[in-house]
PDB file of C-alpha atoms in Angstrom:
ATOM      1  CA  UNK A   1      -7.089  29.572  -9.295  1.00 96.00           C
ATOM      2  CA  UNK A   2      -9.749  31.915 -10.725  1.00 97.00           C
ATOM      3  CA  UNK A   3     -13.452  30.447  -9.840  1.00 98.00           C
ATOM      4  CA  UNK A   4     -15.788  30.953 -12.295  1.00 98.00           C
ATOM      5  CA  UNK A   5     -19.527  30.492 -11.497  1.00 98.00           C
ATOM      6  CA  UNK A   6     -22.159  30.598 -14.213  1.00 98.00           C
ATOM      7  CA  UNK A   7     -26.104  30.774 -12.877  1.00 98.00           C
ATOM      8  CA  UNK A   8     -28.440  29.700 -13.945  1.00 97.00           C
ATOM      9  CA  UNK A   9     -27.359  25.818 -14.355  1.00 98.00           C
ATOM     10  CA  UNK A  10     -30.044  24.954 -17.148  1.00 98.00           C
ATOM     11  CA  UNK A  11     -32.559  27.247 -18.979  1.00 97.00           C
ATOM     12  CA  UNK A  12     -35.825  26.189 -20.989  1.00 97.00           C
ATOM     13  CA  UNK A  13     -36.741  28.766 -23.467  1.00 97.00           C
ATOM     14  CA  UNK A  14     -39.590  29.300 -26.149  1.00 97.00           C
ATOM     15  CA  UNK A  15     -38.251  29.547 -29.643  1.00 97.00           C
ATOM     16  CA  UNK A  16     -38.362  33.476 -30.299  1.00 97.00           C
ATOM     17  CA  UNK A  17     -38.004  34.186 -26.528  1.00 98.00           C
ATOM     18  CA  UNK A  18     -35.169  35.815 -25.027  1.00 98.00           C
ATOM     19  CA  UNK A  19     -32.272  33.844 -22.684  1.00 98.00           C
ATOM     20  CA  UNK A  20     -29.648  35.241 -20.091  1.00 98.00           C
ATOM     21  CA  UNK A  21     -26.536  33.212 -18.600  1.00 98.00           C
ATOM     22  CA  UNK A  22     -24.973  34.771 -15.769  1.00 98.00           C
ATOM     23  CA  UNK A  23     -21.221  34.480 -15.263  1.00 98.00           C
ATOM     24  CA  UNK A  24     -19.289  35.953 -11.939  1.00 98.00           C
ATOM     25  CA  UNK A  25     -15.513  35.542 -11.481  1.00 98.00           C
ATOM     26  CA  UNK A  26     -13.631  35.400  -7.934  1.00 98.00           C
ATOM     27  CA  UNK A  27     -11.184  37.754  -8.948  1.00 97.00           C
ATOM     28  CA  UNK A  28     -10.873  40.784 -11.542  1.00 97.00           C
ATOM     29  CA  UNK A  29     -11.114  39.563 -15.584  1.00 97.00           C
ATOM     30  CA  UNK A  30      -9.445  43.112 -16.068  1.00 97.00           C
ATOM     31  CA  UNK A  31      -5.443  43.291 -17.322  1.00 95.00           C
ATOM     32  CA  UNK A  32      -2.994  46.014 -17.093  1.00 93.00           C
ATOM     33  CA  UNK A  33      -3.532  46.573 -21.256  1.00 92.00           C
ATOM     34  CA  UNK A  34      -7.073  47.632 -20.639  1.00 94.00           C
ATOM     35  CA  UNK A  35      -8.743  44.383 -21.876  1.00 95.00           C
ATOM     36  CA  UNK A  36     -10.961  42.087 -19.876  1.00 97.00           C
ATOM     37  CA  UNK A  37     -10.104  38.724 -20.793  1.00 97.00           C
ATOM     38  CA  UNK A  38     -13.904  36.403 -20.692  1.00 98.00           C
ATOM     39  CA  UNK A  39     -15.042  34.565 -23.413  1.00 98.00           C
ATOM     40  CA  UNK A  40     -18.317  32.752 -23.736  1.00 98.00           C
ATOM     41  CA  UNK A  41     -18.648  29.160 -25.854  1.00 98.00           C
ATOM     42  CA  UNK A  42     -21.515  27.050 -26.878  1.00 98.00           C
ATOM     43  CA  UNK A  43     -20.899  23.466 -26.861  1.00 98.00           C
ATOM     44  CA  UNK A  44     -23.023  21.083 -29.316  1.00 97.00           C
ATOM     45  CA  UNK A  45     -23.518  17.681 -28.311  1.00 93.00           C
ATOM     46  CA  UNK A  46     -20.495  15.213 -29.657  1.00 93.00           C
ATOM     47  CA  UNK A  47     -19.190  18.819 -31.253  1.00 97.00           C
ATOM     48  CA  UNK A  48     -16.126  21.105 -29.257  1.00 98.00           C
ATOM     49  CA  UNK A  49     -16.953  24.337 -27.998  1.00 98.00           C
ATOM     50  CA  UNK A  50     -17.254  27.788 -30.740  1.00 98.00           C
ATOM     51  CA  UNK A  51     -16.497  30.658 -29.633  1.00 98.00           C
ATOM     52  CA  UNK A  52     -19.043  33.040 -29.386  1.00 98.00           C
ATOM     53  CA  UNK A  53     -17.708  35.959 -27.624  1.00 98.00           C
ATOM     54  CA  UNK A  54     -14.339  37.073 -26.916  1.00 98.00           C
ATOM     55  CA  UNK A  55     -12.987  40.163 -24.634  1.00 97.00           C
ATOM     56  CA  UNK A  56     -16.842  40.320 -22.877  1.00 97.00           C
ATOM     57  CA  UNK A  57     -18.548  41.581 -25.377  1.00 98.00           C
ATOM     58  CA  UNK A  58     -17.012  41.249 -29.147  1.00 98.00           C
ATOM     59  CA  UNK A  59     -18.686  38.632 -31.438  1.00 98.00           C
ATOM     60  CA  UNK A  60     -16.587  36.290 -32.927  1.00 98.00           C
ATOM     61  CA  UNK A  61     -16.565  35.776 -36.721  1.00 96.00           C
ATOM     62  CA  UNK A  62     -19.894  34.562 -38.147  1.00 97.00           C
ATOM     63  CA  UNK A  63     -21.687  34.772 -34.638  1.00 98.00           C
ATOM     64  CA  UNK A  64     -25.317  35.917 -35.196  1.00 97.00           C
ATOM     65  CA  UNK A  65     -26.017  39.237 -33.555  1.00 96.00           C
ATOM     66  CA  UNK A  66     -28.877  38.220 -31.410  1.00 98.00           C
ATOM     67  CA  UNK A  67     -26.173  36.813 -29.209  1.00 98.00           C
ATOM     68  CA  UNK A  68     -24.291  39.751 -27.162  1.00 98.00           C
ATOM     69  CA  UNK A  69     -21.909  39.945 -24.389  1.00 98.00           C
ATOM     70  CA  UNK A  70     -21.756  42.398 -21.172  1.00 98.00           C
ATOM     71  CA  UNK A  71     -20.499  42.982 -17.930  1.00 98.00           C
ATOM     72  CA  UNK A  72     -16.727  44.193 -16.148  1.00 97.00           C
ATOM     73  CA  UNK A  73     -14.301  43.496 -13.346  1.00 96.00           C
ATOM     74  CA  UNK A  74     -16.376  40.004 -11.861  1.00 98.00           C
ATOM     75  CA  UNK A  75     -19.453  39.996 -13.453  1.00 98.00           C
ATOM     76  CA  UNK A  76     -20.252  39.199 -16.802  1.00 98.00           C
ATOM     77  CA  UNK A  77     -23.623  38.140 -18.824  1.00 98.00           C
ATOM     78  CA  UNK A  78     -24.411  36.265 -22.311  1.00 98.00           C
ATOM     79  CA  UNK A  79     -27.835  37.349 -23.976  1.00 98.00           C
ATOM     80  CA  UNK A  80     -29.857  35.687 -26.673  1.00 98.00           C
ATOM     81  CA  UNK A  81     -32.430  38.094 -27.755  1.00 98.00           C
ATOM     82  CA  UNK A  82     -34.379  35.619 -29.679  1.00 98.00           C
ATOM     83  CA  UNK A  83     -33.518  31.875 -28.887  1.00 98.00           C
ATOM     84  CA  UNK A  84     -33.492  29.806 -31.951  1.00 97.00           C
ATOM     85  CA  UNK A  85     -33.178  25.750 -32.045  1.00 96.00           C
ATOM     86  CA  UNK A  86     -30.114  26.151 -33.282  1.00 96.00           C
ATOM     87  CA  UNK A  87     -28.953  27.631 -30.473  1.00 97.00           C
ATOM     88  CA  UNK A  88     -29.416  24.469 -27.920  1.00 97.00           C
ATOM     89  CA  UNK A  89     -26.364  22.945 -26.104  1.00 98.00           C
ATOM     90  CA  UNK A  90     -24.154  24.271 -23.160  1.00 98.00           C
ATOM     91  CA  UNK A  91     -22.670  27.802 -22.955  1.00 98.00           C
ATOM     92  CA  UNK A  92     -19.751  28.326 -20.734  1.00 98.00           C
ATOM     93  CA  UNK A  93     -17.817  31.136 -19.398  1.00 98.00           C
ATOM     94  CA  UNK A  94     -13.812  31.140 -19.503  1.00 98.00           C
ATOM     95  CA  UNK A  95     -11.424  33.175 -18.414  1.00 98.00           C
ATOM     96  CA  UNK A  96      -7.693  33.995 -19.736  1.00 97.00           C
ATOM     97  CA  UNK A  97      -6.293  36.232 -17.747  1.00 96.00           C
ATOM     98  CA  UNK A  98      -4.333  34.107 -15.543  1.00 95.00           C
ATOM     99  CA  UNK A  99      -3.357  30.426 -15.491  1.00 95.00           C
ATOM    100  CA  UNK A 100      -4.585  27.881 -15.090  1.00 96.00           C
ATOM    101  CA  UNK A 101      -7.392  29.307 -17.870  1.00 97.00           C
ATOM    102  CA  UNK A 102     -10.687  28.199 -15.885  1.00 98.00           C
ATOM    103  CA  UNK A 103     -14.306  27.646 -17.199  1.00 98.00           C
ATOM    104  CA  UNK A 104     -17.707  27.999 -15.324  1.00 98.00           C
ATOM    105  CA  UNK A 105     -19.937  24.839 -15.042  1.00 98.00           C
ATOM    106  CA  UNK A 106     -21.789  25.228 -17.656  1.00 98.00           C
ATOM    107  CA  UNK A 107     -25.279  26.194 -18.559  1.00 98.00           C
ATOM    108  CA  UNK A 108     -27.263  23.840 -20.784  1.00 98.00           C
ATOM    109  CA  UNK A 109     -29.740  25.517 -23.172  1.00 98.00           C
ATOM    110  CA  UNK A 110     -32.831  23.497 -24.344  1.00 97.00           C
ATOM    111  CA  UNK A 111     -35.958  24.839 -26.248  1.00 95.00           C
ATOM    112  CA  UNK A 112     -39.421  24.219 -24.880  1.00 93.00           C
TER     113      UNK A 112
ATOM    114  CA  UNK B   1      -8.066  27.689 -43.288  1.00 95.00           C
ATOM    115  CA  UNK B   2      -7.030  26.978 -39.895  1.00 97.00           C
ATOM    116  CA  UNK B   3      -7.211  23.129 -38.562  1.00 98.00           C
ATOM    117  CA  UNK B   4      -6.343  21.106 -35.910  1.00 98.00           C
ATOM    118  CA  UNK B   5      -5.978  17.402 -36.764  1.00 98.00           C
ATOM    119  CA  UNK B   6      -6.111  14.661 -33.538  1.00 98.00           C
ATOM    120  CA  UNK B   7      -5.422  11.214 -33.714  1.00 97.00           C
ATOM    121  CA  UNK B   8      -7.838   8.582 -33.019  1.00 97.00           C
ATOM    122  CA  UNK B   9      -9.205   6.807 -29.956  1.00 98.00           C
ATOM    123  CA  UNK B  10      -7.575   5.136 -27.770  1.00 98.00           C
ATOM    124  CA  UNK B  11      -8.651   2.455 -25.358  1.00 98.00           C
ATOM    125  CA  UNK B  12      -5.849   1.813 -22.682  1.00 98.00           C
ATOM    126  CA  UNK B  13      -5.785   0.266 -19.371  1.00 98.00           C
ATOM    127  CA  UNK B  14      -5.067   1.160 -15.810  1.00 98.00           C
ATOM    128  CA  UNK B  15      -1.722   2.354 -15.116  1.00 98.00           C
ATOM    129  CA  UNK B  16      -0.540   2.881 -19.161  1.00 98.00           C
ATOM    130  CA  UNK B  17       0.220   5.914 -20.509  1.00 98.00           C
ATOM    131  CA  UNK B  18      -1.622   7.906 -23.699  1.00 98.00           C
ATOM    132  CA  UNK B  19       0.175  10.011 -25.814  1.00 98.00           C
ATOM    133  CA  UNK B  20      -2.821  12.055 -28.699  1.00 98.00           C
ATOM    134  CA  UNK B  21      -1.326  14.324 -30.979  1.00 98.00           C
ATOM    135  CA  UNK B  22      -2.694  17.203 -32.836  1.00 98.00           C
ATOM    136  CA  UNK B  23      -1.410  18.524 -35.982  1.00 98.00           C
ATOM    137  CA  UNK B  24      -2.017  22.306 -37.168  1.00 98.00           C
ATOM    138  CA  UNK B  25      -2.035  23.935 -40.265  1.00 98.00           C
ATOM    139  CA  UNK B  26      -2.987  27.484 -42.211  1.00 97.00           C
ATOM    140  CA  UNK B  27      -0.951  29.137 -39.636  1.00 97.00           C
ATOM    141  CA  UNK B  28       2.518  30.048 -38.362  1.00 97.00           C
ATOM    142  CA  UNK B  29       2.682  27.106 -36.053  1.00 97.00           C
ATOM    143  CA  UNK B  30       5.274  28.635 -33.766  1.00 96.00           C
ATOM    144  CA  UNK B  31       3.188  31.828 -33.067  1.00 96.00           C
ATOM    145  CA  UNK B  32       0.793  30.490 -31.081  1.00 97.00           C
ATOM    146  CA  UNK B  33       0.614  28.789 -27.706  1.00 97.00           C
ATOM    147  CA  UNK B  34      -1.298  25.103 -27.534  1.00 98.00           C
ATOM    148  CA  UNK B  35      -3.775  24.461 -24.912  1.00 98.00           C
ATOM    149  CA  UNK B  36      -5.247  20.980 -24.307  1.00 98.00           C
ATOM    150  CA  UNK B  37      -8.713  20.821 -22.717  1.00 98.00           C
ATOM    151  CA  UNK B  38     -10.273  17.112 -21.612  1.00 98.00           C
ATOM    152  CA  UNK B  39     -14.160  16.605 -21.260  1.00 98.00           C
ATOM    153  CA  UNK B  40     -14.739  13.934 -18.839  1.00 98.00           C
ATOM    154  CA  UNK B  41     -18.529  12.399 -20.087  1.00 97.00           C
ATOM    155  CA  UNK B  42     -21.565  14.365 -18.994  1.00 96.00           C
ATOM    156  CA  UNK B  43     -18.837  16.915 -17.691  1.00 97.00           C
ATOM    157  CA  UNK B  44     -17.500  20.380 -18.049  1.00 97.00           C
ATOM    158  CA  UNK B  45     -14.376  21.392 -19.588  1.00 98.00           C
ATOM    159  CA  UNK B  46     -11.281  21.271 -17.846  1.00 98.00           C
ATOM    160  CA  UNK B  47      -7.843  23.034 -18.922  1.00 98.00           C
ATOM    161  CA  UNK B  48      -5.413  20.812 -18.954  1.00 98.00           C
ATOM    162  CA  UNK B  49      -1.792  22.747 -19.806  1.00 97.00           C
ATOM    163  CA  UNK B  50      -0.491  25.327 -22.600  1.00 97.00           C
ATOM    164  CA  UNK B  51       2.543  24.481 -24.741  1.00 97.00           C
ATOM    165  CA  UNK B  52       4.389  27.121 -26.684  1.00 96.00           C
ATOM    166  CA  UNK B  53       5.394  25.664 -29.863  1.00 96.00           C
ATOM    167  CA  UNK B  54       8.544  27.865 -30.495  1.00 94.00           C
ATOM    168  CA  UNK B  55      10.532  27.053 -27.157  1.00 92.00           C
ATOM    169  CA  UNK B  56       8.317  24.069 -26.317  1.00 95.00           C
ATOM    170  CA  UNK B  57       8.268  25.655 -22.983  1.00 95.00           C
ATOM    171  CA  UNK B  58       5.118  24.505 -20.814  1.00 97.00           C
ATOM    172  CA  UNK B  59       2.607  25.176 -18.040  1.00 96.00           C
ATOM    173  CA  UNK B  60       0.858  22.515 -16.673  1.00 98.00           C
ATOM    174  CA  UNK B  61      -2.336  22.549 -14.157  1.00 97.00           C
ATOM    175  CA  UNK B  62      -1.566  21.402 -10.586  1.00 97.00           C
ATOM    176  CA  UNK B  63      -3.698  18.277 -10.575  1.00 96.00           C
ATOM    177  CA  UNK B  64      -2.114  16.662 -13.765  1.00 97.00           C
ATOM    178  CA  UNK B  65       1.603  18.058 -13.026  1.00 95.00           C
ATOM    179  CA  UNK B  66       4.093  15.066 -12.826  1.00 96.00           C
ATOM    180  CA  UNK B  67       1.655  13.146 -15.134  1.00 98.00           C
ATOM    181  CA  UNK B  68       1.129  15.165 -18.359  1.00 98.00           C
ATOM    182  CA  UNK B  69       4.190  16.056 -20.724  1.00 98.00           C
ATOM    183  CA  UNK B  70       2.970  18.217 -23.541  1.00 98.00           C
ATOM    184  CA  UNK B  71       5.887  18.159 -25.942  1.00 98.00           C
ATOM    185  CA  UNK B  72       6.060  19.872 -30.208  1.00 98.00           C
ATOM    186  CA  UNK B  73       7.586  18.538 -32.838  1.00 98.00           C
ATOM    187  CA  UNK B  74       8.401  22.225 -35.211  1.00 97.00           C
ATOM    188  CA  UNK B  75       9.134  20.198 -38.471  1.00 97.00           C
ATOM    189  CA  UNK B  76       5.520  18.853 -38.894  1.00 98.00           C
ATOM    190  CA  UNK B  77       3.672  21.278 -36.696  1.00 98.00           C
ATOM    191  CA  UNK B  78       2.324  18.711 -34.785  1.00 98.00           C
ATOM    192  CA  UNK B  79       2.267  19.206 -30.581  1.00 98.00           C
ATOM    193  CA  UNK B  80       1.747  16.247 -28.111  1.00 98.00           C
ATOM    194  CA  UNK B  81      -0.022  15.655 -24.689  1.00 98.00           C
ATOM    195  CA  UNK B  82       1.039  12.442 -23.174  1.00 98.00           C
ATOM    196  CA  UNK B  83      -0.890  11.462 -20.133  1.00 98.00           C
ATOM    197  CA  UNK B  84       0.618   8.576 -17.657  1.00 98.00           C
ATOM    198  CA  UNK B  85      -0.575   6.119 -14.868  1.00 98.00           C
ATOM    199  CA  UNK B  86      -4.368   6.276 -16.212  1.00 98.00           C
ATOM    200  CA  UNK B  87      -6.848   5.500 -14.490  1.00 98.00           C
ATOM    201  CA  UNK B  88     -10.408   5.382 -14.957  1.00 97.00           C
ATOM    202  CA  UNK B  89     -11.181   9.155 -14.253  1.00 97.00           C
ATOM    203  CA  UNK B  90      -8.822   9.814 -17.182  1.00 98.00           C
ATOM    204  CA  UNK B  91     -11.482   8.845 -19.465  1.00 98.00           C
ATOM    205  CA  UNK B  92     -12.556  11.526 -21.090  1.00 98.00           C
ATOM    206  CA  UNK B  93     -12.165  13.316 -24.551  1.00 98.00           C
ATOM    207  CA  UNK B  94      -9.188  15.431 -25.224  1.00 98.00           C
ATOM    208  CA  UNK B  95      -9.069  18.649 -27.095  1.00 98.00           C
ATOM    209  CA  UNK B  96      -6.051  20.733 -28.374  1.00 98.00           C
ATOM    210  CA  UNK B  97      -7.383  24.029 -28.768  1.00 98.00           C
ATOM    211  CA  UNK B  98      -5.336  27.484 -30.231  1.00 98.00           C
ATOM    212  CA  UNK B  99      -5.768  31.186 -28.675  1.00 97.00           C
ATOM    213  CA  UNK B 100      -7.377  33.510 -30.623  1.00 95.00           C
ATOM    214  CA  UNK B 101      -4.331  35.730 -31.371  1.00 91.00           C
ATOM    215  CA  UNK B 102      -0.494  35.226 -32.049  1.00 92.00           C
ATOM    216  CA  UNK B 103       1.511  34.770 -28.613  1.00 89.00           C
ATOM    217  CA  UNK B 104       2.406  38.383 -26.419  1.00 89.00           C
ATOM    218  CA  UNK B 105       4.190  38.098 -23.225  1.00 86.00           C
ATOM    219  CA  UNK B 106       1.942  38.544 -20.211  1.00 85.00           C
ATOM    220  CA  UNK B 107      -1.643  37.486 -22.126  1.00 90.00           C
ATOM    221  CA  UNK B 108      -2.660  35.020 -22.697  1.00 92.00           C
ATOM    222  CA  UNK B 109      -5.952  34.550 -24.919  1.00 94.00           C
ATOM    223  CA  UNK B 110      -8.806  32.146 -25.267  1.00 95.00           C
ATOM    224  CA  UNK B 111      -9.109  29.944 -27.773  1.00 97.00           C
ATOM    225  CA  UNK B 112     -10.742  30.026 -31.116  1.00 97.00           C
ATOM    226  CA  UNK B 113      -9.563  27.116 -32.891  1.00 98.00           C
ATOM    227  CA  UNK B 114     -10.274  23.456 -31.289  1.00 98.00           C
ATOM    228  CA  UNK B 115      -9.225  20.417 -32.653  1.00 98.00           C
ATOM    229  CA  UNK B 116     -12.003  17.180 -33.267  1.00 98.00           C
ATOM    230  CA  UNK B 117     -11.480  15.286 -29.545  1.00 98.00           C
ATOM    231  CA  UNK B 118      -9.209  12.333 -29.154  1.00 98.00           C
ATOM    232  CA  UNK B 119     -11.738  10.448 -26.898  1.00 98.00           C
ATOM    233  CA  UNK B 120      -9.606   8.164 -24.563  1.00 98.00           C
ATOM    234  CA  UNK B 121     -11.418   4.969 -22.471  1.00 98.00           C
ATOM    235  CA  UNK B 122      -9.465   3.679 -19.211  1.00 98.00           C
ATOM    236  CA  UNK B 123     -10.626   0.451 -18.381  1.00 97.00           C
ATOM    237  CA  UNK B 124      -9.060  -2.895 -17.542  1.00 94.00           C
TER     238      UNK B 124
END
């Protein structure tokens, strides 16, 4: 099974401040039709995970562009350019590329 | 629009079996392959299996295989995830969740769509 790490664990940002989640995969996202299959969710408490990313770096429908996506092969990152209080709850990574689909830890988000 | 209905609760003791369903509509409900994630409390996200609704052929992840049967039901778009011989690690809410994109052999996509959470309790 693919391992999927996510760093930091927890994150305590100022409102208007920016935030960066690390993700790093044990093997290669990358599939033979070009595409690199990690997505990124935030989790709300009692609420299921949105997607907020899709394919490393393509915002899903209705995602505000201060969140973007990066990274290739085994390493990936999430960046908020402005945290909002909206934005509080627990991102994970996940990946598709293989079965069984795996998801990092977790990182939870809370505003100072 | 696009939903995913699950049934309610479920409180069940040691050793029973579970079955939560999840019923989809605003889309073709035999494109797309079912997942079911569970969320144990205060815990991460853990993928469960993947159904496809056309065949009703399944994948199942090693620690749950022999005890999980995700099975479909085509006339009312509904798919199924039966969990047996709980016990109290089981407890946990489970999601049905759909990929982002109709099925293509070989990918397999995250998912974009998740039902509510069928929260399940094991205790005696």
């Amino acid at each position: 099974d693919i391992v999927m790490t996510q760093t930091p664990l927890s994150l305590s940002v100022t409102p208007g401040q920016p935030a960066s989640i690390s993700c790093k995969s044990s093997q290669s996202l990358l599939h033979s039709d070009g595409k690199t299959y990690l997505y990124w969710y935030l989790q709300k408490p009692g609420q299921p995970p949105q997607l907020l990313i899709y394919e490393v770096s393509n915002r899903f429908s209705g995602v505000p562009d201060r969140f973007s996506g990066s990274g290739s092969g085994t390493d990936f990152t999430l960046k908020i350019s402005r945290v909002e209080a909206e934005d509080v709850g627990v991102y994970y990574c996940m990946q598709s590329i293989q079965l069984p689909q795996t998801f990092g830890q977790g990182t939870k988000l809370e505003i100072k | 629009q696009v939903q995913l209905v699950q049934s309610g609760a479920e409180v069940k003791k040691p050793g029973a079996s579970v079955k939560v369903s999840c019923k989809a509509s605003g889309y073709t409900f035999t494109s797309y392959y079912m997942h079911w994630v569970r969320q144990a409390p205060g815990q991460g996200l853990e993928w469960m299996g993947i159904i496809n609704p056309s065949g009703g052929s399944t994948s199942y992840a090693q620690k749950f295989q022999g005890r999980v049967t995700m099975t479909r039901d085509t006339s009312t778009s509904t798919v199924y995830m039966e969990l047996s011989s709980l016990r109290s690690e089981d407890t946990a809410v489970y999601y049905c969740a759909r990929p982002k994109a109709p099925m293509v052999r070989g990918v397999y996509y995250g998912m974009d769509v998740w039902g509510q959470g069928t929260t399940v309790t094991v205790s005696s």
